[in-house]
mmCIF file of C-alpha atoms and ligand atoms in Angstrom:
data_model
loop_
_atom_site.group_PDB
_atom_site.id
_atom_site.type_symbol
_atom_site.label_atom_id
_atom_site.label_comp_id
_atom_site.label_asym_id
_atom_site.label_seq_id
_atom_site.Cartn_x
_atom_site.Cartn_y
_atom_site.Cartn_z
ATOM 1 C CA UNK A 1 -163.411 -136.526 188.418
ATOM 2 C CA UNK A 2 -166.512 -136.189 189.251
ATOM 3 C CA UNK A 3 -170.010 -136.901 191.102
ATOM 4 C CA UNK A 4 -173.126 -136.863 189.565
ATOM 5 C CA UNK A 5 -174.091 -135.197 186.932
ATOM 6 C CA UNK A 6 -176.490 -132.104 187.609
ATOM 7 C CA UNK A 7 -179.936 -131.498 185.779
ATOM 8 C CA UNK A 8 -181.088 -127.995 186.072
ATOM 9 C CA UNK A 9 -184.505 -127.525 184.095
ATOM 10 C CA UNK A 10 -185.644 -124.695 182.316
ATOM 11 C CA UNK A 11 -189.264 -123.563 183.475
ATOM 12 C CA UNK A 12 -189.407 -120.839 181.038
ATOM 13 C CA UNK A 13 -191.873 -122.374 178.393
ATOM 14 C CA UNK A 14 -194.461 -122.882 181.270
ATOM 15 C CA UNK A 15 -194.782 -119.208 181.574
ATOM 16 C CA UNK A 16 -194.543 -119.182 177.713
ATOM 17 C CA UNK A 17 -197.451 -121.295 177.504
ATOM 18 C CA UNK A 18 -199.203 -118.675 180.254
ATOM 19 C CA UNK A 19 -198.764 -115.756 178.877
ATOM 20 C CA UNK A 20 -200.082 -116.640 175.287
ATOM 21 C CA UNK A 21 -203.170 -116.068 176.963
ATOM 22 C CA UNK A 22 -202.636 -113.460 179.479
ATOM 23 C CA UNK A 23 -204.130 -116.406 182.382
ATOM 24 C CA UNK A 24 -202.882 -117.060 185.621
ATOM 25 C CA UNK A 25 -201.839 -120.600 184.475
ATOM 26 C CA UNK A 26 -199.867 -122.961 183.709
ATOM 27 C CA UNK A 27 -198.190 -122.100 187.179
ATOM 28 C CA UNK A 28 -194.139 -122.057 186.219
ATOM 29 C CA UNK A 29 -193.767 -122.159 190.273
ATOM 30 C CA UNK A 30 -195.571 -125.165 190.462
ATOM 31 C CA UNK A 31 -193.943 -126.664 187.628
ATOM 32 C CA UNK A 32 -190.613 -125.746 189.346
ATOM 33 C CA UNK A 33 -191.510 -127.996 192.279
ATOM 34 C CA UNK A 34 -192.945 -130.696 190.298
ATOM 35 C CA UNK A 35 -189.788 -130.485 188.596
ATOM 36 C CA UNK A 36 -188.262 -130.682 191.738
ATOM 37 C CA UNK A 37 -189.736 -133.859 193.234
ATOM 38 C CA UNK A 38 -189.019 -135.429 190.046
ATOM 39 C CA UNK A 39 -185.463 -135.118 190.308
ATOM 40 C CA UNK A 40 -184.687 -131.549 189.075
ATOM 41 C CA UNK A 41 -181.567 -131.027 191.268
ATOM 42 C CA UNK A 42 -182.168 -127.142 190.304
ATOM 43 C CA UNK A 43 -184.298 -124.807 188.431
ATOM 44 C CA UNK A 44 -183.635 -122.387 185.641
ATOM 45 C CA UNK A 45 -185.506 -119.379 184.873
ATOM 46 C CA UNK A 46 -184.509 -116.437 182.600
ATOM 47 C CA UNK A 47 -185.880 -112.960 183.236
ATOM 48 C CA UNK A 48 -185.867 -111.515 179.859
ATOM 49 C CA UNK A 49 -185.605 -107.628 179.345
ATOM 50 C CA UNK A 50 -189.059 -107.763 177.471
ATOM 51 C CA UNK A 51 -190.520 -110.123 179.929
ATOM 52 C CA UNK A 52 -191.856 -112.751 177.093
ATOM 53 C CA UNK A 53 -192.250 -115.531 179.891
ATOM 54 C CA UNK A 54 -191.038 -115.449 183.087
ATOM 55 C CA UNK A 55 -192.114 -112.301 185.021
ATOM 56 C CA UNK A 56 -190.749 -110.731 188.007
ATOM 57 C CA UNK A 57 -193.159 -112.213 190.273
ATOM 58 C CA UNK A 58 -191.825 -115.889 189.334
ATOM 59 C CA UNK A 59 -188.555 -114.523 190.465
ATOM 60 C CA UNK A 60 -189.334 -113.540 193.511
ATOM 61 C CA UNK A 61 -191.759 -116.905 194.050
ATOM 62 C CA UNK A 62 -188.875 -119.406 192.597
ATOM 63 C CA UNK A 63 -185.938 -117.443 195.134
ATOM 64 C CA UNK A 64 -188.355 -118.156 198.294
ATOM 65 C CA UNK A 65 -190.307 -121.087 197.505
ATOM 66 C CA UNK A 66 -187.680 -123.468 196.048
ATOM 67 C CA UNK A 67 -186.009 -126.363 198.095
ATOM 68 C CA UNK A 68 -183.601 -126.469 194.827
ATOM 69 C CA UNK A 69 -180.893 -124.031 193.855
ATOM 70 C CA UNK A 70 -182.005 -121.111 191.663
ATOM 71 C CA UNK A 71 -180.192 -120.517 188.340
ATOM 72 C CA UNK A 72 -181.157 -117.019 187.357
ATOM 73 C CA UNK A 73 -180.292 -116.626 183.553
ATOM 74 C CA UNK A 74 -180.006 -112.814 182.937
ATOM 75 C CA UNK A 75 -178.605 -110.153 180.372
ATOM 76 C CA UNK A 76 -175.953 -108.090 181.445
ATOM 77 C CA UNK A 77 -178.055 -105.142 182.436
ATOM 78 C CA UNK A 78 -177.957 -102.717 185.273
ATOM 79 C CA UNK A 79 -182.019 -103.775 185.822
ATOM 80 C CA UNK A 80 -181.161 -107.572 186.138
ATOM 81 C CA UNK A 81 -178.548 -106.880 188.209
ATOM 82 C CA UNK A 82 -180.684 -105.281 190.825
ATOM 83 C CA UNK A 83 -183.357 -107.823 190.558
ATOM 84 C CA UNK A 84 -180.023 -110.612 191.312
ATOM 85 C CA UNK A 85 -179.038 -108.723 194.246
ATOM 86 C CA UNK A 86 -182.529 -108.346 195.679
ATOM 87 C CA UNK A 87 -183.125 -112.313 195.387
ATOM 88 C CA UNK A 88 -179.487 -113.746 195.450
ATOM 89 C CA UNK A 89 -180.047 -116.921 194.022
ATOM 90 C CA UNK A 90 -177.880 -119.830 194.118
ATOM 91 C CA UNK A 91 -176.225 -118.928 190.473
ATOM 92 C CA UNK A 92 -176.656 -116.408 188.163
ATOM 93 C CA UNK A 93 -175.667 -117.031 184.591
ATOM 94 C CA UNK A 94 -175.186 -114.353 182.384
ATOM 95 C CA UNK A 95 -176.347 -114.532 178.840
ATOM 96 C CA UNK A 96 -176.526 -112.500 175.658
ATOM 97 C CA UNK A 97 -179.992 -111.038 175.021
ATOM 98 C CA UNK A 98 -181.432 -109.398 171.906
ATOM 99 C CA UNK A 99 -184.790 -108.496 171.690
ATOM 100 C CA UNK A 100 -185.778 -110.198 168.478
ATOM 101 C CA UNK A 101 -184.465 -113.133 168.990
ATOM 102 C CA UNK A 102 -186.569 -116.513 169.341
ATOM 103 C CA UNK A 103 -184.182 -117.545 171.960
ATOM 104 C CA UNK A 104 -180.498 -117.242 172.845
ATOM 105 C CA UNK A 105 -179.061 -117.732 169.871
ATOM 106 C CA UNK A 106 -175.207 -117.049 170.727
ATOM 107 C CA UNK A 107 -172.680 -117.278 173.421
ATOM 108 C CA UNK A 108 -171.749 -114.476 175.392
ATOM 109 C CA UNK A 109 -168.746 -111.970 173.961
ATOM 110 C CA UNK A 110 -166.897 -112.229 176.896
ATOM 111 C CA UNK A 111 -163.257 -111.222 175.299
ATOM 112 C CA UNK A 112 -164.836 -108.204 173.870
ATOM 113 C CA UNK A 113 -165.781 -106.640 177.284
ATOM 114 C CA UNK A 114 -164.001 -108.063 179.669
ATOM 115 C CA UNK A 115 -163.218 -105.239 182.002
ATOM 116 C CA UNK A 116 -167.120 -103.935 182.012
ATOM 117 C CA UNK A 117 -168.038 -107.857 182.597
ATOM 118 C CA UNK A 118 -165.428 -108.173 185.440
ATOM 119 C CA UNK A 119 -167.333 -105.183 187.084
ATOM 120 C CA UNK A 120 -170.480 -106.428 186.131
ATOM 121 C CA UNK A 121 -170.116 -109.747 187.995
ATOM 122 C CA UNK A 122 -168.225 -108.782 190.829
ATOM 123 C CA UNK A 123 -171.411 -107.404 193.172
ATOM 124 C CA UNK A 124 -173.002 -110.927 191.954
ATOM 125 C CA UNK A 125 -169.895 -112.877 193.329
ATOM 126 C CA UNK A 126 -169.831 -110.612 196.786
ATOM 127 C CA UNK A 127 -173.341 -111.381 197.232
ATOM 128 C CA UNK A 128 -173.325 -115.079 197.088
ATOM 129 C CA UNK A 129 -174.249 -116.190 193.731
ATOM 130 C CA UNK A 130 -172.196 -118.575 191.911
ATOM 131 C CA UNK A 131 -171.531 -116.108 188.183
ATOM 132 C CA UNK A 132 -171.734 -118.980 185.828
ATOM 133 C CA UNK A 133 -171.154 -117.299 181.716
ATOM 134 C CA UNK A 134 -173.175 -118.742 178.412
ATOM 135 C CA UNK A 135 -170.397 -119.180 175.864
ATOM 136 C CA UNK A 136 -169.772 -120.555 172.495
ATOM 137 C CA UNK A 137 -167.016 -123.547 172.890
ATOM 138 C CA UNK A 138 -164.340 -121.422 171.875
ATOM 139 C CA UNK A 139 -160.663 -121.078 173.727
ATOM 140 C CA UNK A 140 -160.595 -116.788 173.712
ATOM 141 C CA UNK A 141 -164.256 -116.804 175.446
ATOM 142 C CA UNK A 142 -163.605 -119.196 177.754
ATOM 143 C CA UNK A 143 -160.196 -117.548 178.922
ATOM 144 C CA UNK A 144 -161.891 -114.312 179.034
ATOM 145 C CA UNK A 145 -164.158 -115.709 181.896
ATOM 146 C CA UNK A 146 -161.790 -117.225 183.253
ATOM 147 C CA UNK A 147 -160.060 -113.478 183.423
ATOM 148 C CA UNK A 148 -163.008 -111.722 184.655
ATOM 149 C CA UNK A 149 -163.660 -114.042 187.171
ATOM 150 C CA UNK A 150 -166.418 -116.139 186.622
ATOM 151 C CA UNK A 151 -167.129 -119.640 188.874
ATOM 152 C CA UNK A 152 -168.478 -121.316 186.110
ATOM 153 C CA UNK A 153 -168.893 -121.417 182.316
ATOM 154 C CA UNK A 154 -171.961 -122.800 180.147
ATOM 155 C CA UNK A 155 -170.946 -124.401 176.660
ATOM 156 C CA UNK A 156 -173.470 -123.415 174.360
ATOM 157 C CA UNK A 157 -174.750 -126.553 172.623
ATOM 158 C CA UNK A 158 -177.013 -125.133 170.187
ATOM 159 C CA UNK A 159 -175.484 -125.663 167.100
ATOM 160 C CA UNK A 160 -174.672 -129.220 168.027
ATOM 161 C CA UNK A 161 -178.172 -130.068 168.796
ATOM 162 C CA UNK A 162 -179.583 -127.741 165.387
ATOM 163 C CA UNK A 163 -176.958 -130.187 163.549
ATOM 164 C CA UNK A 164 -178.083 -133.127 164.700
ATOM 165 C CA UNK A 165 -181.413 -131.834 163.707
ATOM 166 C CA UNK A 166 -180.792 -130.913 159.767
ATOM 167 C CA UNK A 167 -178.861 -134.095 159.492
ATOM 168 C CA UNK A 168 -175.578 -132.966 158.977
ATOM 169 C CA UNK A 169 -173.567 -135.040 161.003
ATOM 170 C CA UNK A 170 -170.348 -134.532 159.919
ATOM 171 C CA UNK A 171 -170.637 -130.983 161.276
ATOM 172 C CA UNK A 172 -172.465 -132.197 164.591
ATOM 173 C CA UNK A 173 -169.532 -134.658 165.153
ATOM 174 C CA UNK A 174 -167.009 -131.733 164.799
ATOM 175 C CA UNK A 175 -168.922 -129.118 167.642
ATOM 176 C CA UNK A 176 -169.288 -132.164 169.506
ATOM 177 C CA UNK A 177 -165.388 -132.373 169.552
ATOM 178 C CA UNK A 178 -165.153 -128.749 170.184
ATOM 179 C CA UNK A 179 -167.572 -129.440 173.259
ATOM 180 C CA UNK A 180 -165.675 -132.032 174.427
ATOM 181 C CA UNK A 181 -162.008 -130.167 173.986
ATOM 182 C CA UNK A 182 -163.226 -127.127 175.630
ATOM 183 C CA UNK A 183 -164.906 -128.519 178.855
ATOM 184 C CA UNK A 184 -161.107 -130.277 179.223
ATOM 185 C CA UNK A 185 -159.619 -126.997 178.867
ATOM 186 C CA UNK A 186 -162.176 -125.114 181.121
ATOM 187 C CA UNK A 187 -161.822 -127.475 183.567
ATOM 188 C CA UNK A 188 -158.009 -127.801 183.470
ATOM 189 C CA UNK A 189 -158.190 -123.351 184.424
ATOM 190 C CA UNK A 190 -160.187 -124.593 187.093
ATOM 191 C CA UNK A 191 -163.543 -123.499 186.360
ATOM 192 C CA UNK A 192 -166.449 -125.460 186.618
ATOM 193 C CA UNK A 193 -168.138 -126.441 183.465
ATOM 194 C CA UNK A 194 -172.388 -126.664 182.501
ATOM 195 C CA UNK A 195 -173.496 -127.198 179.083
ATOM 196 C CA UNK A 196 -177.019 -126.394 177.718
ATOM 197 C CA UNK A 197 -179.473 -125.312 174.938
ATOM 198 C CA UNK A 198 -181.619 -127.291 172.689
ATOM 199 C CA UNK A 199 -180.652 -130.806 174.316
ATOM 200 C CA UNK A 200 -183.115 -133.273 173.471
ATOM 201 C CA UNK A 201 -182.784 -137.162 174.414
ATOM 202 C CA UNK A 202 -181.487 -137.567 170.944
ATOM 203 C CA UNK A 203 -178.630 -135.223 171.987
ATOM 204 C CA UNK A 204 -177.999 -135.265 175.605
ATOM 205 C CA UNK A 205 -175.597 -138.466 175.986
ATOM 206 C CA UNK A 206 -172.606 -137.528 174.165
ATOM 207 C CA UNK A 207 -172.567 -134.384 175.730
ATOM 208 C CA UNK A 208 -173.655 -136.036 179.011
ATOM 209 C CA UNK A 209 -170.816 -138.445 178.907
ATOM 210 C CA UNK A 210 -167.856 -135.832 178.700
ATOM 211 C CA UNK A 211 -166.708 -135.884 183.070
ATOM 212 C CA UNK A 212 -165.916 -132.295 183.026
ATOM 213 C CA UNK A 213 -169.623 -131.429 182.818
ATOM 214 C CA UNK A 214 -171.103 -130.816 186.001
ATOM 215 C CA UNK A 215 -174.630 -129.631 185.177
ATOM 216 C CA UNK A 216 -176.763 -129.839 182.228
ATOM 217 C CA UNK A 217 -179.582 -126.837 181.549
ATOM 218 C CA UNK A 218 -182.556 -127.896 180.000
ATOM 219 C CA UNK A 219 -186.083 -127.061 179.072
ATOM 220 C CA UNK A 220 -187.850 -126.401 176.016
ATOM 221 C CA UNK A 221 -187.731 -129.882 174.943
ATOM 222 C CA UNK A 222 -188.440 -131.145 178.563
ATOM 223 C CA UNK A 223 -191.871 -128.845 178.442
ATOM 224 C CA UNK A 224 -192.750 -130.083 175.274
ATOM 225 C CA UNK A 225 -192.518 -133.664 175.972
ATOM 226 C CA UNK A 226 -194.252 -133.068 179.194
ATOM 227 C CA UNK A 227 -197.517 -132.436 176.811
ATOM 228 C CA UNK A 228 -197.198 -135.914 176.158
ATOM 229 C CA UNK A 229 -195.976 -137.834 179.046
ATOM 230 C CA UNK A 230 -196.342 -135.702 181.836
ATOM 231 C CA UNK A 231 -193.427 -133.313 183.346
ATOM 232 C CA UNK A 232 -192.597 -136.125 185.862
ATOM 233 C CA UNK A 233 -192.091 -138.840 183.344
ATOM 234 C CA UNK A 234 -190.097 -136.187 180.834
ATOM 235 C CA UNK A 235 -187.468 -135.469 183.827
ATOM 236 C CA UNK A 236 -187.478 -138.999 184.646
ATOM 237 C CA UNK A 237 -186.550 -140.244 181.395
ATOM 238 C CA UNK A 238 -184.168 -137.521 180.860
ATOM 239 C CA UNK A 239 -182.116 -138.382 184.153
ATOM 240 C CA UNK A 240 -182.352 -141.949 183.072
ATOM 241 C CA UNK A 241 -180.683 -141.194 179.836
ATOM 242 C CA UNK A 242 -178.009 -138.580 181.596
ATOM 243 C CA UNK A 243 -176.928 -141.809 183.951
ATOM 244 C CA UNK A 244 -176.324 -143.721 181.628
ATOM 245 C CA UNK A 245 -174.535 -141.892 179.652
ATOM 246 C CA UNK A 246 -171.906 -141.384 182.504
ATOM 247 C CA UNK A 247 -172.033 -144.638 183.150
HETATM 248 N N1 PXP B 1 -178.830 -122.652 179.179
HETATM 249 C C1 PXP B 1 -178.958 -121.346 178.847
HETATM 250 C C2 PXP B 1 -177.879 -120.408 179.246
HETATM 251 C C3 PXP B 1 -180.097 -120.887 178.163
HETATM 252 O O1 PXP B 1 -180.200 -119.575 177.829
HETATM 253 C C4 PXP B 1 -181.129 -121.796 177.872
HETATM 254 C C5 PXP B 1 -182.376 -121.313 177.205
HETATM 255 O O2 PXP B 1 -183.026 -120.405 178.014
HETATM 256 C C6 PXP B 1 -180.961 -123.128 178.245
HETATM 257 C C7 PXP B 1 -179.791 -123.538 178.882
HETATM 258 C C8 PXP B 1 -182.009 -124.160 177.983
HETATM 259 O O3 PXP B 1 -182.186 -124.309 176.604
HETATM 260 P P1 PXP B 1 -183.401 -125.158 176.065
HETATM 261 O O4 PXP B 1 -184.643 -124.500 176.552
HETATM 262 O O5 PXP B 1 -183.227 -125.102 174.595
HETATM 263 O O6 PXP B 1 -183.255 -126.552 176.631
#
Protein backbone atom coordinates (compact mmCIF):
# COMPACT_ATOMS: atom_id res chain seq x y z
CA UNK A 1 0.00 0.00 0.00
CA UNK A 2 -0.08 3.22 -0.24
CA UNK A 3 1.03 6.94 -1.27
CA UNK A 4 0.92 9.71 0.84
CA UNK A 5 -1.04 10.27 3.38
CA UNK A 6 -3.91 12.96 2.81
CA UNK A 7 -4.60 16.04 5.20
CA UNK A 8 -7.98 17.46 4.71
CA UNK A 9 -8.56 20.47 7.24
CA UNK A 10 -11.55 21.45 8.85
CA UNK A 11 -12.35 25.29 8.30
CA UNK A 12 -15.37 25.16 10.36
CA UNK A 13 -14.09 26.97 13.60
CA UNK A 14 -13.09 30.01 11.38
CA UNK A 15 -16.67 30.64 10.69
CA UNK A 16 -17.23 29.67 14.40
CA UNK A 17 -15.03 32.34 15.43
CA UNK A 18 -17.18 34.75 12.78
CA UNK A 19 -20.27 34.27 13.67
CA UNK A 20 -19.82 34.82 17.53
CA UNK A 21 -20.03 38.20 16.44
CA UNK A 22 -22.29 38.33 13.57
CA UNK A 23 -18.92 40.14 11.40
CA UNK A 24 -17.89 39.49 8.08
CA UNK A 25 -14.59 38.00 9.43
CA UNK A 26 -12.44 35.76 10.08
CA UNK A 27 -12.90 34.83 6.27
CA UNK A 28 -13.25 30.69 6.40
CA UNK A 29 -12.62 31.08 2.40
CA UNK A 30 -9.54 32.68 2.94
CA UNK A 31 -8.51 30.44 5.56
CA UNK A 32 -9.34 27.57 3.12
CA UNK A 33 -6.68 28.85 0.72
CA UNK A 34 -4.21 29.69 3.26
CA UNK A 35 -4.78 26.29 4.27
CA UNK A 36 -4.24 25.38 0.94
CA UNK A 37 -0.82 26.88 0.16
CA UNK A 38 0.27 25.47 3.32
CA UNK A 39 -0.16 22.05 2.33
CA UNK A 40 -3.89 21.31 2.93
CA UNK A 41 -4.25 18.71 0.12
CA UNK A 42 -8.20 19.38 0.70
CA UNK A 43 -10.67 21.28 2.65
CA UNK A 44 -13.47 20.27 4.94
CA UNK A 45 -16.47 22.16 5.68
CA UNK A 46 -19.73 20.96 7.33
CA UNK A 47 -23.03 22.67 6.55
CA UNK A 48 -24.91 22.12 9.66
CA UNK A 49 -28.84 22.03 9.63
CA UNK A 50 -28.81 25.05 12.15
CA UNK A 51 -26.07 26.78 10.33
CA UNK A 52 -23.80 27.37 13.68
CA UNK A 53 -20.65 28.09 11.38
CA UNK A 54 -20.35 27.52 8.02
CA UNK A 55 -23.16 29.16 5.96
CA UNK A 56 -24.38 28.50 2.60
CA UNK A 57 -22.50 31.18 1.05
CA UNK A 58 -19.04 29.44 2.15
CA UNK A 59 -20.39 26.55 0.24
CA UNK A 60 -20.92 27.96 -2.69
CA UNK A 61 -17.41 30.20 -2.32
CA UNK A 62 -15.25 26.92 -1.17
CA UNK A 63 -16.99 24.66 -4.45
CA UNK A 64 -15.75 27.58 -6.96
CA UNK A 65 -12.87 29.14 -5.45
CA UNK A 66 -10.82 26.12 -4.26
CA UNK A 67 -7.76 24.67 -6.22
CA UNK A 68 -8.20 21.69 -3.50
CA UNK A 69 -10.86 19.02 -3.39
CA UNK A 70 -14.00 19.90 -1.40
CA UNK A 71 -15.11 17.54 1.40
CA UNK A 72 -18.66 18.54 2.12
CA UNK A 73 -19.60 17.00 5.60
CA UNK A 74 -23.47 16.87 5.67
CA UNK A 75 -26.51 15.20 7.56
CA UNK A 76 -28.53 12.95 5.74
CA UNK A 77 -31.22 15.40 4.83
CA UNK A 78 -33.25 16.01 1.75
CA UNK A 79 -31.94 20.02 2.15
CA UNK A 80 -28.18 18.97 2.14
CA UNK A 81 -28.70 16.85 -0.47
CA UNK A 82 -29.84 19.55 -2.80
CA UNK A 83 -27.24 21.94 -1.70
CA UNK A 84 -24.53 18.62 -2.74
CA UNK A 85 -26.04 18.34 -6.02
CA UNK A 86 -26.07 22.06 -6.78
CA UNK A 87 -22.16 22.31 -5.89
CA UNK A 88 -20.89 18.66 -6.49
CA UNK A 89 -17.92 18.72 -4.60
CA UNK A 90 -15.12 16.41 -4.76
CA UNK A 91 -16.58 14.17 -1.65
CA UNK A 92 -19.36 14.33 0.37
CA UNK A 93 -19.27 12.64 3.73
CA UNK A 94 -22.24 11.93 5.45
CA UNK A 95 -22.49 12.39 9.15
CA UNK A 96 -24.92 12.10 12.03
CA UNK A 97 -26.30 15.48 13.15
CA UNK A 98 -28.27 16.41 16.26
CA UNK A 99 -29.05 19.73 17.02
CA UNK A 100 -27.75 19.97 20.55
CA UNK A 101 -24.83 18.57 20.15
CA UNK A 102 -21.35 20.47 20.64
CA UNK A 103 -20.08 18.55 17.75
CA UNK A 104 -20.42 15.13 16.13
CA UNK A 105 -20.40 13.13 18.80
CA UNK A 106 -21.14 9.56 17.13
CA UNK A 107 -20.66 7.58 14.04
CA UNK A 108 -23.21 7.24 11.59
CA UNK A 109 -26.01 4.20 12.08
CA UNK A 110 -25.45 2.93 8.90
CA UNK A 111 -26.82 -0.87 9.61
CA UNK A 112 -29.93 0.61 10.94
CA UNK A 113 -30.98 2.30 7.61
CA UNK A 114 -29.33 0.90 5.12
CA UNK A 115 -31.84 0.78 2.35
CA UNK A 116 -32.96 4.69 2.94
CA UNK A 117 -28.96 5.43 3.04
CA UNK A 118 -28.38 3.39 -0.20
CA UNK A 119 -31.03 5.77 -1.80
CA UNK A 120 -29.79 8.59 -0.10
CA UNK A 121 -26.27 8.35 -1.57
CA UNK A 122 -26.93 7.10 -4.82
CA UNK A 123 -27.83 10.76 -6.64
CA UNK A 124 -24.44 11.85 -4.71
CA UNK A 125 -22.46 8.93 -6.42
CA UNK A 126 -24.24 9.68 -10.07
CA UNK A 127 -23.27 13.15 -9.72
CA UNK A 128 -19.62 12.84 -9.13
CA UNK A 129 -18.94 13.04 -5.54
CA UNK A 130 -16.91 10.52 -3.88
CA UNK A 131 -19.88 9.33 -0.69
CA UNK A 132 -17.35 8.88 1.99
CA UNK A 133 -19.59 7.65 5.67
CA UNK A 134 -18.52 8.91 9.46
CA UNK A 135 -18.55 5.67 11.45
CA UNK A 136 -17.67 4.33 14.77
CA UNK A 137 -14.78 1.50 14.21
CA UNK A 138 -17.13 -1.17 14.41
CA UNK A 139 -17.39 -4.40 11.85
CA UNK A 140 -21.64 -4.17 11.32
CA UNK A 141 -21.23 -0.25 10.35
CA UNK A 142 -18.58 -0.62 8.27
CA UNK A 143 -20.21 -3.62 6.26
CA UNK A 144 -23.32 -1.72 6.09
CA UNK A 145 -21.45 0.95 3.92
CA UNK A 146 -19.87 -1.22 2.33
CA UNK A 147 -23.64 -2.62 1.36
CA UNK A 148 -25.08 0.62 0.52
CA UNK A 149 -22.41 1.57 -1.51
CA UNK A 150 -20.29 4.02 -0.18
CA UNK A 151 -16.49 4.90 -1.79
CA UNK A 152 -15.14 5.58 1.37
CA UNK A 153 -15.53 5.27 5.15
CA UNK A 154 -14.32 7.76 8.03
CA UNK A 155 -13.25 6.00 11.42
CA UNK A 156 -14.42 8.10 14.04
CA UNK A 157 -11.49 8.81 16.36
CA UNK A 158 -13.13 10.67 19.00
CA UNK A 159 -13.08 8.55 21.77
CA UNK A 160 -9.47 7.68 21.15
CA UNK A 161 -8.38 11.19 21.19
CA UNK A 162 -11.08 12.09 24.50
CA UNK A 163 -9.02 9.00 26.07
CA UNK A 164 -5.90 10.12 25.54
CA UNK A 165 -7.17 13.28 27.00
CA UNK A 166 -8.64 11.99 30.59
CA UNK A 167 -5.61 9.83 30.88
CA UNK A 168 -6.94 6.59 30.59
CA UNK A 169 -4.71 4.86 28.48
CA UNK A 170 -5.50 1.54 28.84
CA UNK A 171 -8.82 2.33 27.14
CA UNK A 172 -7.09 4.66 24.42
CA UNK A 173 -4.71 1.72 23.60
CA UNK A 174 -7.76 -0.61 23.09
CA UNK A 175 -9.88 1.98 20.38
CA UNK A 176 -6.60 2.48 19.01
CA UNK A 177 -6.56 -1.34 18.23
CA UNK A 178 -10.07 -1.20 17.12
CA UNK A 179 -8.87 1.70 14.69
CA UNK A 180 -6.23 -0.12 13.50
CA UNK A 181 -8.30 -3.66 12.98
CA UNK A 182 -11.03 -1.95 11.24
CA UNK A 183 -9.15 0.21 8.61
CA UNK A 184 -7.52 -3.56 7.72
CA UNK A 185 -10.89 -4.86 7.37
CA UNK A 186 -12.33 -1.80 5.45
CA UNK A 187 -9.68 -1.84 3.29
CA UNK A 188 -9.54 -5.62 2.68
CA UNK A 189 -13.81 -4.95 1.23
CA UNK A 190 -12.13 -2.58 -0.82
CA UNK A 191 -13.17 0.65 0.42
CA UNK A 192 -11.06 3.41 0.98
CA UNK A 193 -10.44 4.39 4.50
CA UNK A 194 -10.16 8.36 6.31
CA UNK A 195 -10.04 8.76 9.91
CA UNK A 196 -10.86 12.01 11.84
CA UNK A 197 -12.20 13.96 14.89
CA UNK A 198 -10.45 15.50 17.74
CA UNK A 199 -6.79 14.62 16.40
CA UNK A 200 -4.35 16.70 18.01
CA UNK A 201 -0.39 16.28 17.51
CA UNK A 202 -0.52 14.33 20.68
CA UNK A 203 -2.82 11.89 18.82
CA UNK A 204 -2.32 11.95 15.18
CA UNK A 205 0.79 9.45 14.73
CA UNK A 206 -0.52 6.24 15.80
CA UNK A 207 -3.42 6.72 13.88
CA UNK A 208 -1.30 8.29 11.10
CA UNK A 209 0.95 5.32 10.94
CA UNK A 210 -1.80 2.56 10.24
CA UNK A 211 -1.21 2.26 5.77
CA UNK A 212 -4.80 1.73 5.22
CA UNK A 213 -5.52 5.38 6.04
CA UNK A 214 -5.64 7.47 3.16
CA UNK A 215 -6.76 10.86 4.51
CA UNK A 216 -6.86 12.37 7.82
CA UNK A 217 -9.80 15.21 8.67
CA UNK A 218 -8.82 17.76 10.89
CA UNK A 219 -9.62 21.10 12.38
CA UNK A 220 -10.60 22.29 15.62
CA UNK A 221 -7.31 21.73 17.07
CA UNK A 222 -5.54 23.02 13.85
CA UNK A 223 -7.68 26.52 14.35
CA UNK A 224 -6.84 26.70 17.76
CA UNK A 225 -3.21 26.35 17.48
CA UNK A 226 -3.29 28.70 14.61
CA UNK A 227 -4.10 31.49 17.49
CA UNK A 228 -0.75 30.82 18.50
CA UNK A 229 1.48 30.03 15.68
CA UNK A 230 -0.24 31.07 12.78
CA UNK A 231 -2.53 28.66 10.44
CA UNK A 232 0.56 28.13 8.18
CA UNK A 233 2.88 26.97 10.86
CA UNK A 234 -0.17 24.73 12.58
CA UNK A 235 -0.60 22.77 9.07
CA UNK A 236 3.01 22.69 8.71
CA UNK A 237 3.76 21.08 11.84
CA UNK A 238 0.89 18.83 11.56
CA UNK A 239 2.09 17.38 8.06
CA UNK A 240 5.49 17.16 9.59
CA UNK A 241 4.23 14.97 12.32
CA UNK A 242 1.76 12.86 9.76
CA UNK A 243 5.23 12.03 7.66
CA UNK A 244 6.78 10.86 10.03
CA UNK A 245 4.63 8.86 11.38
CA UNK A 246 4.39 6.86 8.02
CA UNK A 247 7.71 6.88 7.82
N1 LIG B 1 -14.29 14.32 10.31
C1 LIG B 1 -15.62 14.47 10.50
C2 LIG B 1 -16.55 13.56 9.78
C3 LIG B 1 -16.12 15.49 11.33
O1 LIG B 1 -17.46 15.62 11.51
C4 LIG B 1 -15.21 16.38 11.93
C5 LIG B 1 -15.72 17.51 12.76
O2 LIG B 1 -16.49 18.37 11.99
C6 LIG B 1 -13.85 16.20 11.70
C7 LIG B 1 -13.41 15.14 10.90
C8 LIG B 1 -12.82 17.10 12.28
O3 LIG B 1 -12.85 17.00 13.68
P1 LIG B 1 -12.03 18.03 14.55
O4 LIG B 1 -12.56 19.39 14.24
O5 LIG B 1 -12.29 17.59 15.93
O6 LIG B 1 -10.58 17.90 14.14
Amino acid sequence: MTGKLRLGVNIDHVATVRNARGSAYPDPVRAAKLAEEAGADGITAHLREDRRHIGDRDIERLAEELSVPLNFEMAATDEMQAIALKHKPHAVCIVPEKRQEVTTEGGLEVAKQENRLAHFIAPLADAGCRVSIFIAADRAQIEAANRIGAAVVELHTGAYCDFHAEEKFDERDAELERLRDMAAFAHSLGLEVHAGHGLTYDTVKPVAAFPEIMELNIGHFLIGEAIFRGLPDSITEMRRLMDEARA
